[in-house]
Amino acid sequence: MSADATLLSPAAWRDAPQAARTALADGFAVRVGRWAQRMNAAPADIALLTHAARELALAACDGHVCLPLRELPGTAPETARRALLASGAAVEADSPQLPAAAWPLVIDGERLYLRHFFDLETRLAAALTALAAAPPADAAPMQAERLRAVLDARFPPRPEAAGPDWQKVAAALAFEQRLTIISGGPGTGKTTTVAAFIACLLELEPALRIALAAPTGKAATRMREALAARAHALPEAVRTKLPGEAHTLHRLLGATPESGHFRHHAANPLALDLLVVDEASMLDLALAAALLDALPAHARLILLGDKDQLAAVEAGAVFADLSANWHFSAARAARLAALTGAPPDVLTRGSGEGPGAALADSVVWLTESHRFRADSGIGRLAREINAGEGAAALDWLGTGVDPDVVWIEGETVRRGADAARAWPAAAALAAMENGYAAYFAALRETPSGEPPSARAARVFAAFARFRVLVAVHGGPCGLAAINAHLVAHARAVLGIGLADGPFWAGRPVIVLKNDPVTRLFNGDIGLCLPDADGAARVFFPTTDGLYRALPPQRLPEHDTAFALTVHKSQGSEFAEVLFLLPARPSRVLSRELLYTAITRATRRVVIAAAGPVFAAASVARGERFSGLGDRLRGGEKL
C-alpha cells in the first residue's frame, strides 16, 4: 500500500472540502478492512481497524506523520492496540517480521503509522544520528590555533555586545560537526554566518566542493544573492572559489518524472564536500530522507531555517523537530569557548530538555535580529504572535502608531447574488490594487532598444516589491477570488482585452507541479512578457541571476500569482506585504501561519482581518504528530 502515502498527500487535500476528505478517508479505511478480511480477522477487530485507518488517513491529509493512539475517538489506546494487531493489518515496530513483510500499518509505542511514513521516519532518524555522531573527515588535523585565527578574521570582536557572538559560535560549530542546524528568525544572520564559515573553510581547504540549495527556486536565488552580496569583503582567492549558483533541492538531487525518485541516492551520492540548505523549515519527511540518502559519507550538511515558521506542505515538520531544543555538552561547550572566546557556562545553558539527545551538539539558535530594530513594528508583532499574545498584538495594531504595520478591520461588503458571503473590505481591495501600482507602471514603460532580458529584470524587480498573501484557497477572501479581482484590475489598468489571450504581458504565473523536463518546479514564479519578436513568452529567473523564456504551451500546471498562499510564499521576502485572513476561523489558521506571513515583509505589512479571527489564529498551534523528535532524543516512545 505504498501508494497510499501519495494519495494522502497534504498538498492535495489541504483545502479540499470536508466531504471530499471524508470520502478519501472512508475509501482508505475500506481498503485496509478488506486486507484484514483476507487475513480472517474477527468482525470486531475489523470494525476498530477501519475506524483507526479512517482517522489515520484524515491525519495524513493534515500533514501528520503518525497518529497517537490516544487521539482515536472513543477508543482506549490498549484496546486499539490489541484490535489492530489482531486484525493482521498492523504490526509492532520491533517485530522481527517487519522488515520482510508488507503490513500497511505499523504501531510504534503509542503511535500508529502508515508503513511508508514509518520507514521514512526511522531511516531519516538513523541517518541524522549517524551524521551528528561522525566528525568531519578533516577535523583531526585541524589545529585549534589555526581555526581560531580564521574565525577571528571573519568575526572580529564586538566590544559593545552584551553576550557571546552567536554567529561566530555557529560557524565554529560547523567546523566541529558534520551536521549543523542553525535556527533563527528573519535578519538574525543565518546567511551571514554561513558565508563567513564558507570563507573560513575555503581558506583552510581551498579544493572543497560546496553546493548551495533550497526547497524552492526563489529561496535558492535569494541564497545565492545573499552570498554574493557578502563576497566583496572576502579575499579574491576565496571569492573566486565561492559557489556561483544555488539549486533547488529537486534539481540538485536530480528529480525524475517518477514522483519521489531522484538520480542521486545512496548508491549514486552527490559529488560534494559541503551542502548548505536554506529555508529548511520547508523540508518534508520524504524530501529530507532523500537528501540524507544522497549525501556522501564524508560530507558536511548545514541546515538553515526558522523553527517558528510553517511546517512543510507535505507530511512532517522536520526542521521544527530537529531544532526544537539545543544544549551543548560540556565537552563541546569547552571546545567552542576555546575557539570563540565565549564563556563556557553561557554555552552550556542552551534551551529545552538538556543533553543526551542525538543532536545535542548539532543545534544552535540565533535570536538577535539585524533586520528589525528592537522597536520595529514587524519585529514586535512577530514576537507577540510567537508568544501567543494575540489579544495584546491586536490592541497595539488598533492604535495605528506604527506606519510600517497597518491594520484594516475585516468589515465586509455584500455583492449581489453573493450577499450571504463576506467579501474583503473595500479598503483592503484598494490597498491590494495600490500595492501593484509600481509594477503596472514598470510594465507600461518601454525604453527604446531595451532587450527582453533587461526588461524582464526591471519588471521582476518591480513585481518583487509587493505581494498579497492569503491563508486559504476558497471563498471570497481566498486565493482564487483575490487573483480574479486583481486580474480584472490589471486588465483594466493595462488595457488588456480578451483578444490578448490568457498570457497577456504582465500576468504573473506560479508553477504548481514539478517538471524536470522544463526544469520548472512547484513554487517557481514567472512573468508573461513579449520576446524580441513580440511573441508571448513566460520569463523565469534562474539561480545564476539570469532569465530564461519559455513558450506558454510548455508550462506545467500553473496559476496566476498576484496573490499567493502563505505556504507558497515561504522562501521569499518582499518590501511590502498585504496579508488577508478569511472572515471566519479556519482549521488552517495558526500562530505559525501568521508569523510566516508577517515576516515575509522587510519594510511594511498590512493585515486585513476580523479581530476575533486574528486573535484566535495567534493562539492556535500548528502541531504535527511525529516520532522524529523522540527518536533523536534517544528513541523514547510516546
XYZ file of C-alpha atoms in Angstrom:
638
model
C 0.000 0.000 0.000
C 2.930 2.371 -0.528
C 0.819 4.369 -2.970
C -1.417 5.421 -0.094
C 1.179 7.914 1.148
C 0.937 9.754 -2.181
C -2.837 9.508 -2.222
C -2.983 11.069 1.254
C -0.670 13.966 0.338
C -1.441 17.065 2.439
C -0.739 19.272 -0.600
C -3.571 17.596 -2.473
C -6.108 17.750 0.357
C -5.182 20.811 2.430
C -8.054 22.959 1.157
C -10.376 20.231 -0.073
C -13.965 20.297 1.164
C -14.512 18.212 4.266
C -16.836 15.899 2.327
C -14.055 15.039 -0.127
C -11.538 14.425 2.666
C -14.036 12.216 4.445
C -14.708 10.230 1.267
C -10.975 9.675 0.789
C -10.539 8.533 4.387
C -13.541 6.214 4.119
C -12.116 4.686 0.945
C -8.771 4.073 2.596
C -10.455 2.501 5.606
C -12.385 0.130 3.319
C -9.147 -0.973 1.628
C -7.463 -1.715 4.940
C -10.585 -3.508 6.168
C -10.529 -5.776 3.117
C -6.927 -6.607 3.908
C -7.988 -7.731 7.380
C -10.880 -9.748 5.955
C -8.423 -11.663 3.786
C -6.494 -12.387 6.993
C -9.724 -13.828 8.531
C -9.802 -11.193 11.281
C -12.722 -11.053 13.698
C -15.509 -8.573 12.770
C -14.984 -6.564 15.977
C -11.285 -6.148 15.216
C -12.039 -5.142 11.603
C -14.502 -2.527 12.843
C -11.917 -0.940 15.119
C -9.252 -1.229 12.396
C -11.357 0.641 9.847
C -12.121 3.312 12.437
C -8.392 3.768 13.133
C -7.459 3.708 9.428
C -10.013 6.415 8.709
C -8.633 8.662 11.460
C -5.061 7.993 10.305
C -5.982 8.973 6.748
C -7.518 12.257 7.916
C -4.393 12.937 9.995
C -2.141 12.274 6.986
C -4.158 14.752 4.921
C -3.346 17.359 7.589
C 0.400 16.676 7.365
C 0.762 14.383 10.380
C 3.311 11.582 10.036
C 1.518 9.357 12.555
C -1.464 9.300 14.879
C -1.125 8.795 18.649
C -3.461 6.028 19.741
C -4.812 8.359 22.418
C -6.222 10.512 19.598
C -8.567 7.778 18.376
C -12.060 8.958 19.390
C -13.958 6.684 21.730
C -11.244 4.014 21.972
C -8.761 3.305 24.744
C -5.169 3.015 23.447
C -4.635 -0.537 24.716
C -7.934 -1.671 23.251
C -6.952 -0.152 19.918
C -3.522 -1.793 20.031
C -4.911 -5.268 20.665
C -7.527 -4.998 17.940
C -5.128 -3.552 15.358
C -2.566 -6.297 15.929
C -5.248 -8.985 15.971
C -6.628 -7.721 12.650
C -3.457 -8.730 10.812
C -3.192 -5.323 9.126
C -0.825 -3.799 11.701
C 2.480 -4.935 13.161
C 4.626 -3.801 16.090
C 7.673 -1.757 15.091
C 10.053 -4.075 16.935
C 8.647 -7.249 15.367
C 11.353 -9.365 13.702
C 8.898 -9.947 10.849
C 8.553 -6.240 9.957
C 11.500 -5.785 7.552
C 10.448 -8.645 5.301
C 6.674 -8.131 5.197
C 4.280 -5.550 3.824
C 1.845 -4.674 6.589
C 0.004 -1.446 5.711
C 0.126 -0.118 9.302
C 2.838 -0.055 11.969
C 2.438 0.547 15.716
C 5.483 2.069 17.394
C 4.937 2.639 21.106
C 1.691 4.569 21.218
C 1.874 5.834 17.633
C 0.098 4.434 14.588
C 1.840 4.886 11.216
C 1.310 4.243 7.564
C 4.130 1.807 6.781
C 5.649 4.206 4.216
C 5.872 7.066 6.717
C 7.286 4.771 9.409
C 10.040 3.602 7.076
C 10.895 7.172 6.059
C 10.985 8.461 9.641
C 13.152 5.663 11.020
C 15.520 5.919 8.036
C 15.848 9.679 8.467
C 16.412 9.452 12.224
C 19.149 6.845 11.750
C 20.877 8.938 9.079
C 20.760 12.111 11.177
C 22.043 10.325 14.276
C 24.956 8.839 12.348
C 25.772 12.169 10.703
C 25.749 14.019 14.019
C 27.999 11.439 15.671
C 30.667 11.338 12.966
C 33.347 14.052 12.984
C 34.238 15.769 9.702
C 36.853 13.930 7.679
C 39.266 16.865 8.047
C 38.662 17.513 11.779
C 41.615 15.565 13.180
C 44.477 17.513 11.560
C 42.858 20.894 12.077
C 44.757 22.789 14.755
C 42.759 24.907 17.174
C 45.133 27.870 16.796
C 44.746 27.982 13.029
C 40.991 27.599 13.229
C 40.694 30.290 15.884
C 42.709 32.671 13.712
C 40.448 32.319 10.669
C 37.332 32.671 12.833
C 38.691 35.838 14.440
C 39.380 37.284 10.986
C 35.773 36.783 9.868
C 34.131 37.571 13.212
C 36.068 40.437 14.809
C 35.452 41.241 18.493
C 32.289 43.192 19.363
C 33.104 45.255 22.456
C 29.581 46.668 22.587
C 27.908 43.238 22.623
C 26.434 42.073 25.918
C 26.835 38.349 25.252
C 28.576 35.828 23.006
C 28.743 36.316 19.247
C 26.344 33.502 18.423
C 27.078 33.784 14.709
C 30.718 33.038 15.487
C 29.666 30.170 17.759
C 27.514 28.740 14.969
C 30.386 28.968 12.472
C 32.743 27.278 14.935
C 30.156 24.559 15.488
C 30.024 23.894 11.739
C 33.765 23.184 11.818
C 33.278 20.722 14.655
C 30.301 18.822 13.251
C 29.296 17.092 10.047
C 25.714 18.153 10.832
C 24.923 21.724 11.873
C 21.396 23.044 12.329
C 21.031 26.815 12.627
C 17.613 28.230 13.503
C 16.846 31.927 13.513
C 14.159 34.394 12.557
C 14.406 36.924 9.728
C 17.527 39.060 9.885
C 19.300 37.044 12.585
C 22.296 36.480 10.332
C 21.968 32.859 9.222
C 23.267 33.579 5.717
C 25.968 35.932 7.022
C 27.132 33.190 9.362
C 27.311 30.597 6.600
C 29.057 32.984 4.203
C 31.746 33.617 6.813
C 32.031 29.926 7.601
C 32.448 29.041 3.920
C 35.152 31.694 3.601
C 36.961 30.269 6.638
C 36.640 26.741 5.307
C 37.962 27.681 1.870
C 40.972 29.385 3.425
C 41.801 26.112 5.153
C 40.686 23.717 2.414
C 40.671 25.554 -0.975
C 39.717 22.484 -3.009
C 36.452 21.729 -1.216
C 33.344 21.217 -3.353
C 30.475 23.305 -1.975
C 26.825 23.301 -3.038
C 24.006 25.653 -2.054
C 20.386 24.549 -2.203
C 16.869 25.405 -1.051
C 13.436 23.821 -1.448
C 12.216 26.476 -3.932
C 13.766 28.394 -6.800
C 13.058 31.747 -5.163
C 14.745 30.686 -1.926
C 17.723 29.346 -3.871
C 18.048 32.631 -5.765
C 17.865 34.645 -2.546
C 20.566 32.484 -1.029
C 22.892 32.974 -3.998
C 22.263 36.733 -3.977
C 22.879 36.983 -0.227
C 26.162 35.121 -0.526
C 27.247 37.256 -3.479
C 26.422 40.441 -1.557
C 28.793 39.391 1.217
C 31.570 38.221 -1.090
C 33.055 41.681 -1.726
C 34.632 41.697 1.740
C 36.485 38.430 1.149
C 39.977 37.927 -0.263
C 39.972 37.396 -4.020
C 41.456 33.908 -3.663
C 38.461 32.929 -1.556
C 35.892 34.931 -3.520
C 36.675 33.130 -6.777
C 36.025 29.753 -5.146
C 32.590 30.604 -3.760
C 29.745 28.683 -5.383
C 28.227 30.845 -8.103
C 24.889 29.077 -8.221
C 22.265 27.739 -5.845
C 19.966 24.874 -6.752
C 16.509 23.776 -5.851
C 16.716 20.528 -3.906
C 14.777 18.710 -6.618
C 17.238 19.892 -9.241
C 20.256 19.108 -7.054
C 19.017 15.577 -6.327
C 18.037 15.041 -9.954
C 14.265 14.694 -9.880
C 12.887 12.158 -12.337
C 9.418 12.014 -13.909
C 8.534 9.326 -11.342
C 7.318 11.163 -8.249
C 9.645 10.894 -5.259
C 12.509 9.310 -7.205
C 15.865 11.008 -7.802
C 19.032 10.245 -9.762
C 21.152 10.796 -6.658
C 20.735 8.383 -3.752
C 22.859 6.162 -1.510
C 24.245 4.215 -4.467
C 24.881 7.383 -6.501
C 25.668 10.144 -3.979
C 26.130 13.823 -4.690
C 29.625 14.970 -5.671
C 30.263 17.498 -2.904
C 32.036 18.061 0.396
C 29.666 20.624 1.947
C 25.962 21.140 1.320
C 24.169 24.196 2.705
C 20.346 24.070 2.629
C 18.460 27.299 3.270
C 14.773 27.563 4.254
C 14.986 24.070 5.717
C 11.689 24.579 7.556
C 10.114 23.696 4.195
C 11.664 20.209 4.209
C 9.061 17.466 4.417
C 9.777 13.963 5.651
C 10.215 12.338 2.240
C 12.462 15.072 0.811
C 14.622 15.159 3.944
C 15.094 11.387 3.796
C 16.038 11.582 0.110
C 18.529 14.350 0.863
C 20.272 12.379 3.615
C 20.347 9.285 1.397
C 22.201 11.211 -1.314
C 24.742 12.879 0.989
C 28.275 11.459 0.591
C 29.678 9.654 3.611
C 32.335 12.298 4.272
C 30.317 15.471 3.601
C 29.115 18.199 5.936
C 25.481 19.312 5.954
C 24.292 22.696 7.236
C 20.554 23.278 7.572
C 19.346 26.874 7.923
C 15.781 27.702 8.858
C 13.311 29.230 11.254
C 11.760 26.772 13.711
C 8.778 29.114 14.230
C 7.708 29.121 10.577
C 5.064 26.958 8.989
C 5.934 23.315 8.532
C 6.309 21.820 5.070
C 3.311 21.488 2.779
C 3.793 17.727 2.697
C 3.913 15.404 5.704
C 6.176 16.184 8.644
C 7.720 19.116 10.460
C 11.330 18.015 10.127
C 13.168 21.240 10.885
C 10.994 22.061 13.896
C 11.643 18.545 15.250
C 15.398 18.907 14.727
C 15.749 22.376 16.234
C 13.131 22.261 18.988
C 15.831 22.160 21.678
C 19.535 22.800 21.931
C 22.007 22.199 24.697
C 25.740 21.777 24.107
C 27.542 19.097 26.065
C 30.257 20.283 28.450
C 32.980 18.991 26.139
C 31.532 20.742 23.105
C 30.973 23.981 25.028
C 34.591 23.959 26.199
C 35.841 23.460 22.648
C 33.590 26.225 21.278
C 34.649 28.556 24.075
C 38.306 27.987 23.184
C 37.597 28.762 19.526
C 35.369 31.804 20.020
C 36.234 33.315 23.395
C 32.646 32.877 24.639
C 32.169 31.900 28.315
C 31.672 28.099 28.582
C 28.944 28.433 31.227
C 26.842 30.531 28.814
C 27.283 27.996 26.042
C 26.068 25.106 28.192
C 22.805 26.787 29.185
C 21.014 26.148 25.924
C 17.284 25.672 25.865
C 14.882 22.818 26.272
C 15.476 19.279 27.530
C 19.222 19.310 28.002
C 22.000 16.932 26.992
C 21.693 13.318 25.944
C 19.890 13.882 22.633
C 21.419 12.636 19.404
C 21.609 16.198 18.090
C 22.654 17.887 21.343
C 25.861 19.239 19.832
C 24.461 19.979 16.363
C 21.880 22.724 17.003
C 22.233 26.436 17.686
C 19.683 29.256 17.746
C 20.318 32.800 16.506
C 17.958 35.249 18.211
C 19.359 38.745 17.617
C 17.625 40.340 14.612
C 19.702 42.694 12.481
C 16.801 43.395 10.119
C 14.220 44.660 12.589
C 15.114 47.202 15.262
C 14.159 46.422 18.836
C 11.252 48.860 18.427
C 10.369 47.729 14.887
C 6.678 47.192 14.300
C 7.148 43.996 12.292
C 9.611 42.658 14.856
C 7.299 43.459 17.757
C 4.319 41.895 16.035
C 6.276 38.729 15.217
C 7.411 38.382 18.843
C 3.911 38.810 20.232
C 2.465 36.281 17.803
C 5.196 33.772 18.639
C 4.373 34.240 22.307
C 0.679 33.630 21.639
C -0.211 37.154 22.758
C -2.768 37.776 20.030
C -5.025 39.983 22.125
C -2.144 42.300 23.064
C -0.982 42.401 19.436
C -4.496 43.245 18.311
C -4.805 46.088 20.827
C -1.491 47.542 19.659
C -2.377 47.165 15.974
C -5.584 49.072 16.613
C -3.662 52.138 17.825
C -2.081 52.652 14.399
C 1.029 54.174 15.976
C 3.486 52.424 13.652
C 3.127 53.291 9.938
C 5.002 50.115 8.978
C 2.290 47.891 10.468
C -1.206 48.711 9.235
C -4.448 47.144 10.403
C -7.551 47.029 8.218
C -10.540 45.798 10.184
C -12.290 42.991 8.379
C -15.522 44.808 7.643
C -17.107 43.243 4.600
C -19.241 44.291 1.667
C -22.009 42.227 0.112
C -22.229 41.668 -3.635
C -25.449 40.899 -5.461
C -26.250 37.202 -5.521
C -23.356 36.623 -3.128
C -24.919 38.800 -0.438
C -24.586 35.982 2.076
C -20.833 35.758 1.562
C -18.352 38.039 3.299
C -16.060 39.783 0.817
C -12.906 41.724 1.746
C -13.382 45.288 2.916
C -13.150 47.974 0.254
C -10.066 49.389 1.977
C -8.331 46.016 1.680
C -9.109 45.716 -2.029
C -7.893 49.266 -2.616
C -4.647 48.532 -0.756
C -4.068 45.469 -2.951
C -4.599 47.491 -6.116
C -2.358 50.325 -4.929
C 0.328 47.844 -3.943
C 0.797 46.814 -7.568
C 0.762 50.348 -8.976
C 4.563 50.453 -9.329
C 4.515 47.118 -11.126
C 1.907 48.281 -13.607
C 3.913 51.469 -14.194
C 7.010 49.373 -14.937
C 5.035 47.337 -17.471
C 3.893 50.481 -19.274
C 7.483 51.724 -19.644
C 9.033 50.759 -22.977
C 12.571 52.194 -23.166
C 13.817 52.303 -26.743
C 16.043 49.373 -27.637
C 15.573 47.589 -24.317
C 16.315 43.861 -24.799
C 13.812 41.344 -23.402
C 16.213 40.161 -20.687
C 16.757 43.709 -19.427
C 13.018 44.329 -19.425
C 12.475 41.093 -17.532
C 14.999 42.144 -14.863
C 13.427 45.586 -14.482
C 9.844 44.304 -14.338
C 10.699 41.446 -11.981
C 12.289 43.945 -9.588
C 9.086 45.991 -9.568
C 6.904 42.932 -9.097
C 9.001 41.678 -6.167
C 8.333 44.794 -4.062
C 4.785 43.849 -3.079
C 2.699 40.732 -2.632
C -0.761 39.793 -1.445
C -0.770 36.752 0.833
C -3.852 34.754 1.730
C -4.496 31.926 4.153
C -6.956 29.784 2.182
C -7.760 28.831 -1.405
C -11.533 29.051 -1.459
C -14.127 31.653 -0.533
C -14.247 35.376 -1.237
C -11.104 36.009 0.841
C -9.267 33.086 -0.720
C -6.657 32.687 -3.431
C -8.950 32.196 -6.425
C -11.229 35.148 -5.668
C -8.398 37.591 -4.912
C -6.434 36.613 -8.009
C -9.570 37.026 -10.108
C -10.112 40.506 -8.676
C -6.512 41.552 -9.308
C -6.522 40.124 -12.841
C -9.609 42.193 -13.655
C -7.937 45.261 -12.146
C -4.699 44.644 -14.076
C -6.550 44.213 -17.368
C -8.370 47.491 -16.802
C -5.215 49.411 -15.844
C -3.095 47.962 -18.653
C -5.790 47.999 -21.311
C -5.693 44.231 -21.817
C -8.585 42.834 -23.824
C -9.852 39.315 -24.306
C -8.095 39.202 -27.681
C -4.768 39.320 -25.865
C -5.361 35.780 -24.623
C -4.521 34.273 -21.241
C -0.790 35.046 -21.424
C -1.022 38.812 -21.653
C 2.001 40.966 -20.871
C 2.271 41.344 -17.116
C 0.397 38.265 -15.966
C 2.391 36.582 -13.169
C 2.201 32.789 -13.027
C 3.248 30.241 -10.414
C 4.188 26.662 -11.264
C 2.126 24.105 -9.343
C 3.833 20.867 -10.307
C 7.444 19.726 -10.588
C 8.514 19.236 -14.199
C 12.129 18.075 -14.607
C 11.839 18.276 -18.408
C 11.426 22.069 -18.388
C 13.443 22.419 -15.152
C 10.479 24.156 -13.538
C 9.415 23.214 -10.037
C 6.486 23.744 -7.720
C 6.567 27.348 -6.490
C 8.613 28.858 -9.340
C 7.193 32.245 -10.413
C 7.386 33.684 -13.922
C 6.106 36.766 -15.707
C 4.411 36.822 -19.102
C 6.251 39.272 -21.361
C 6.830 39.586 -25.120
C 10.110 38.424 -26.611
C 12.118 40.417 -29.166
C 9.631 39.453 -31.902
C 6.586 40.311 -29.796
C 5.629 36.675 -29.166
C 4.204 35.786 -25.765
C 6.749 34.153 -23.505
C 6.944 33.373 -19.793
C 10.213 34.555 -18.234
C 11.649 32.763 -15.207
C 14.655 33.871 -13.153
C 17.452 31.324 -12.965
C 19.575 30.622 -9.919
C 22.601 32.216 -11.623
C 20.871 35.604 -11.823
C 19.739 35.404 -15.464
C 16.354 34.788 -17.099
C 15.023 32.204 -19.476
C 11.900 32.428 -21.582
C 9.522 29.570 -22.363
C 6.567 29.394 -24.747
C 3.357 29.310 -22.695
C 2.358 25.933 -24.120
C 5.403 24.318 -22.477
C 4.396 25.330 -18.963
C 3.462 22.595 -16.496
C 0.354 23.070 -14.367
C 0.262 26.693 -13.217
C -1.910 29.506 -11.879
C -1.973 33.297 -11.608
C 0.280 34.694 -8.877
C -0.830 38.209 -7.918
C -1.853 36.586 -4.646
C -0.062 33.659 -3.013
C -0.945 31.379 -0.155
C 1.345 31.819 2.827
C 2.713 28.323 2.204
C 3.747 29.268 -1.341
C 5.401 32.465 -0.093
C 7.884 30.623 2.111
C 11.440 31.239 0.989
C 10.506 34.669 -0.380
C 10.629 38.171 1.013
C 9.018 41.388 -0.188
C 9.394 45.002 0.820
C 5.630 45.182 1.456
C 3.040 42.504 2.159
C -0.733 42.649 2.448
C -1.974 39.659 4.429
C -5.668 38.821 4.107
C -7.378 36.442 6.528
C -10.744 34.759 5.906
C -13.810 36.265 7.524
C -14.352 33.234 9.740
C -11.994 30.919 11.667
C -10.492 28.039 9.686
C -8.587 24.919 10.699
C -5.584 26.104 8.633
C -5.143 29.295 10.666
C -2.356 29.067 13.217
C 0.287 31.057 15.051
C 2.914 29.702 12.630
C 0.916 30.871 9.619
C 0.562 34.411 10.999
C 4.254 34.583 11.882
C 5.344 33.297 8.471
C 3.122 35.743 6.598
C 4.175 38.790 8.607
C 7.881 38.023 8.391
C 7.793 37.824 4.583
C 7.771 41.656 4.733
C 11.033 43.527 5.202
C 9.638 47.075 5.434
C 5.849 47.229 5.761
C 2.962 44.850 6.372
C -0.784 45.436 6.053
C -3.097 42.985 7.824
C -6.709 42.805 6.715
C -8.713 40.654 9.105
C -11.542 40.426 11.579
C -10.115 40.941 15.047
C -11.508 37.720 16.589
C -10.174 35.641 13.681
C -6.683 37.127 14.075
C -6.694 36.646 17.847
C -7.878 33.031 17.594
C -5.212 32.196 14.996
C -2.445 33.607 17.185
C -3.125 31.088 19.959
C -3.677 28.039 17.714
C -0.505 25.955 17.413
C 0.158 24.125 14.162
C 1.256 20.911 15.881
C 2.092 17.899 13.730
C 2.216 14.404 15.128
C 5.602 12.806 14.539
C 8.014 10.480 16.259
C 11.171 12.021 14.815
C 11.935 14.234 17.788
C 11.667 11.361 20.262
C 13.817 9.101 18.092
C 16.523 11.769 18.081
C 16.238 12.242 21.845
C 17.240 8.661 22.417
C 14.448 6.567 20.984
C 11.849 7.142 23.686
C 8.349 6.076 22.755
C 5.312 8.279 23.182
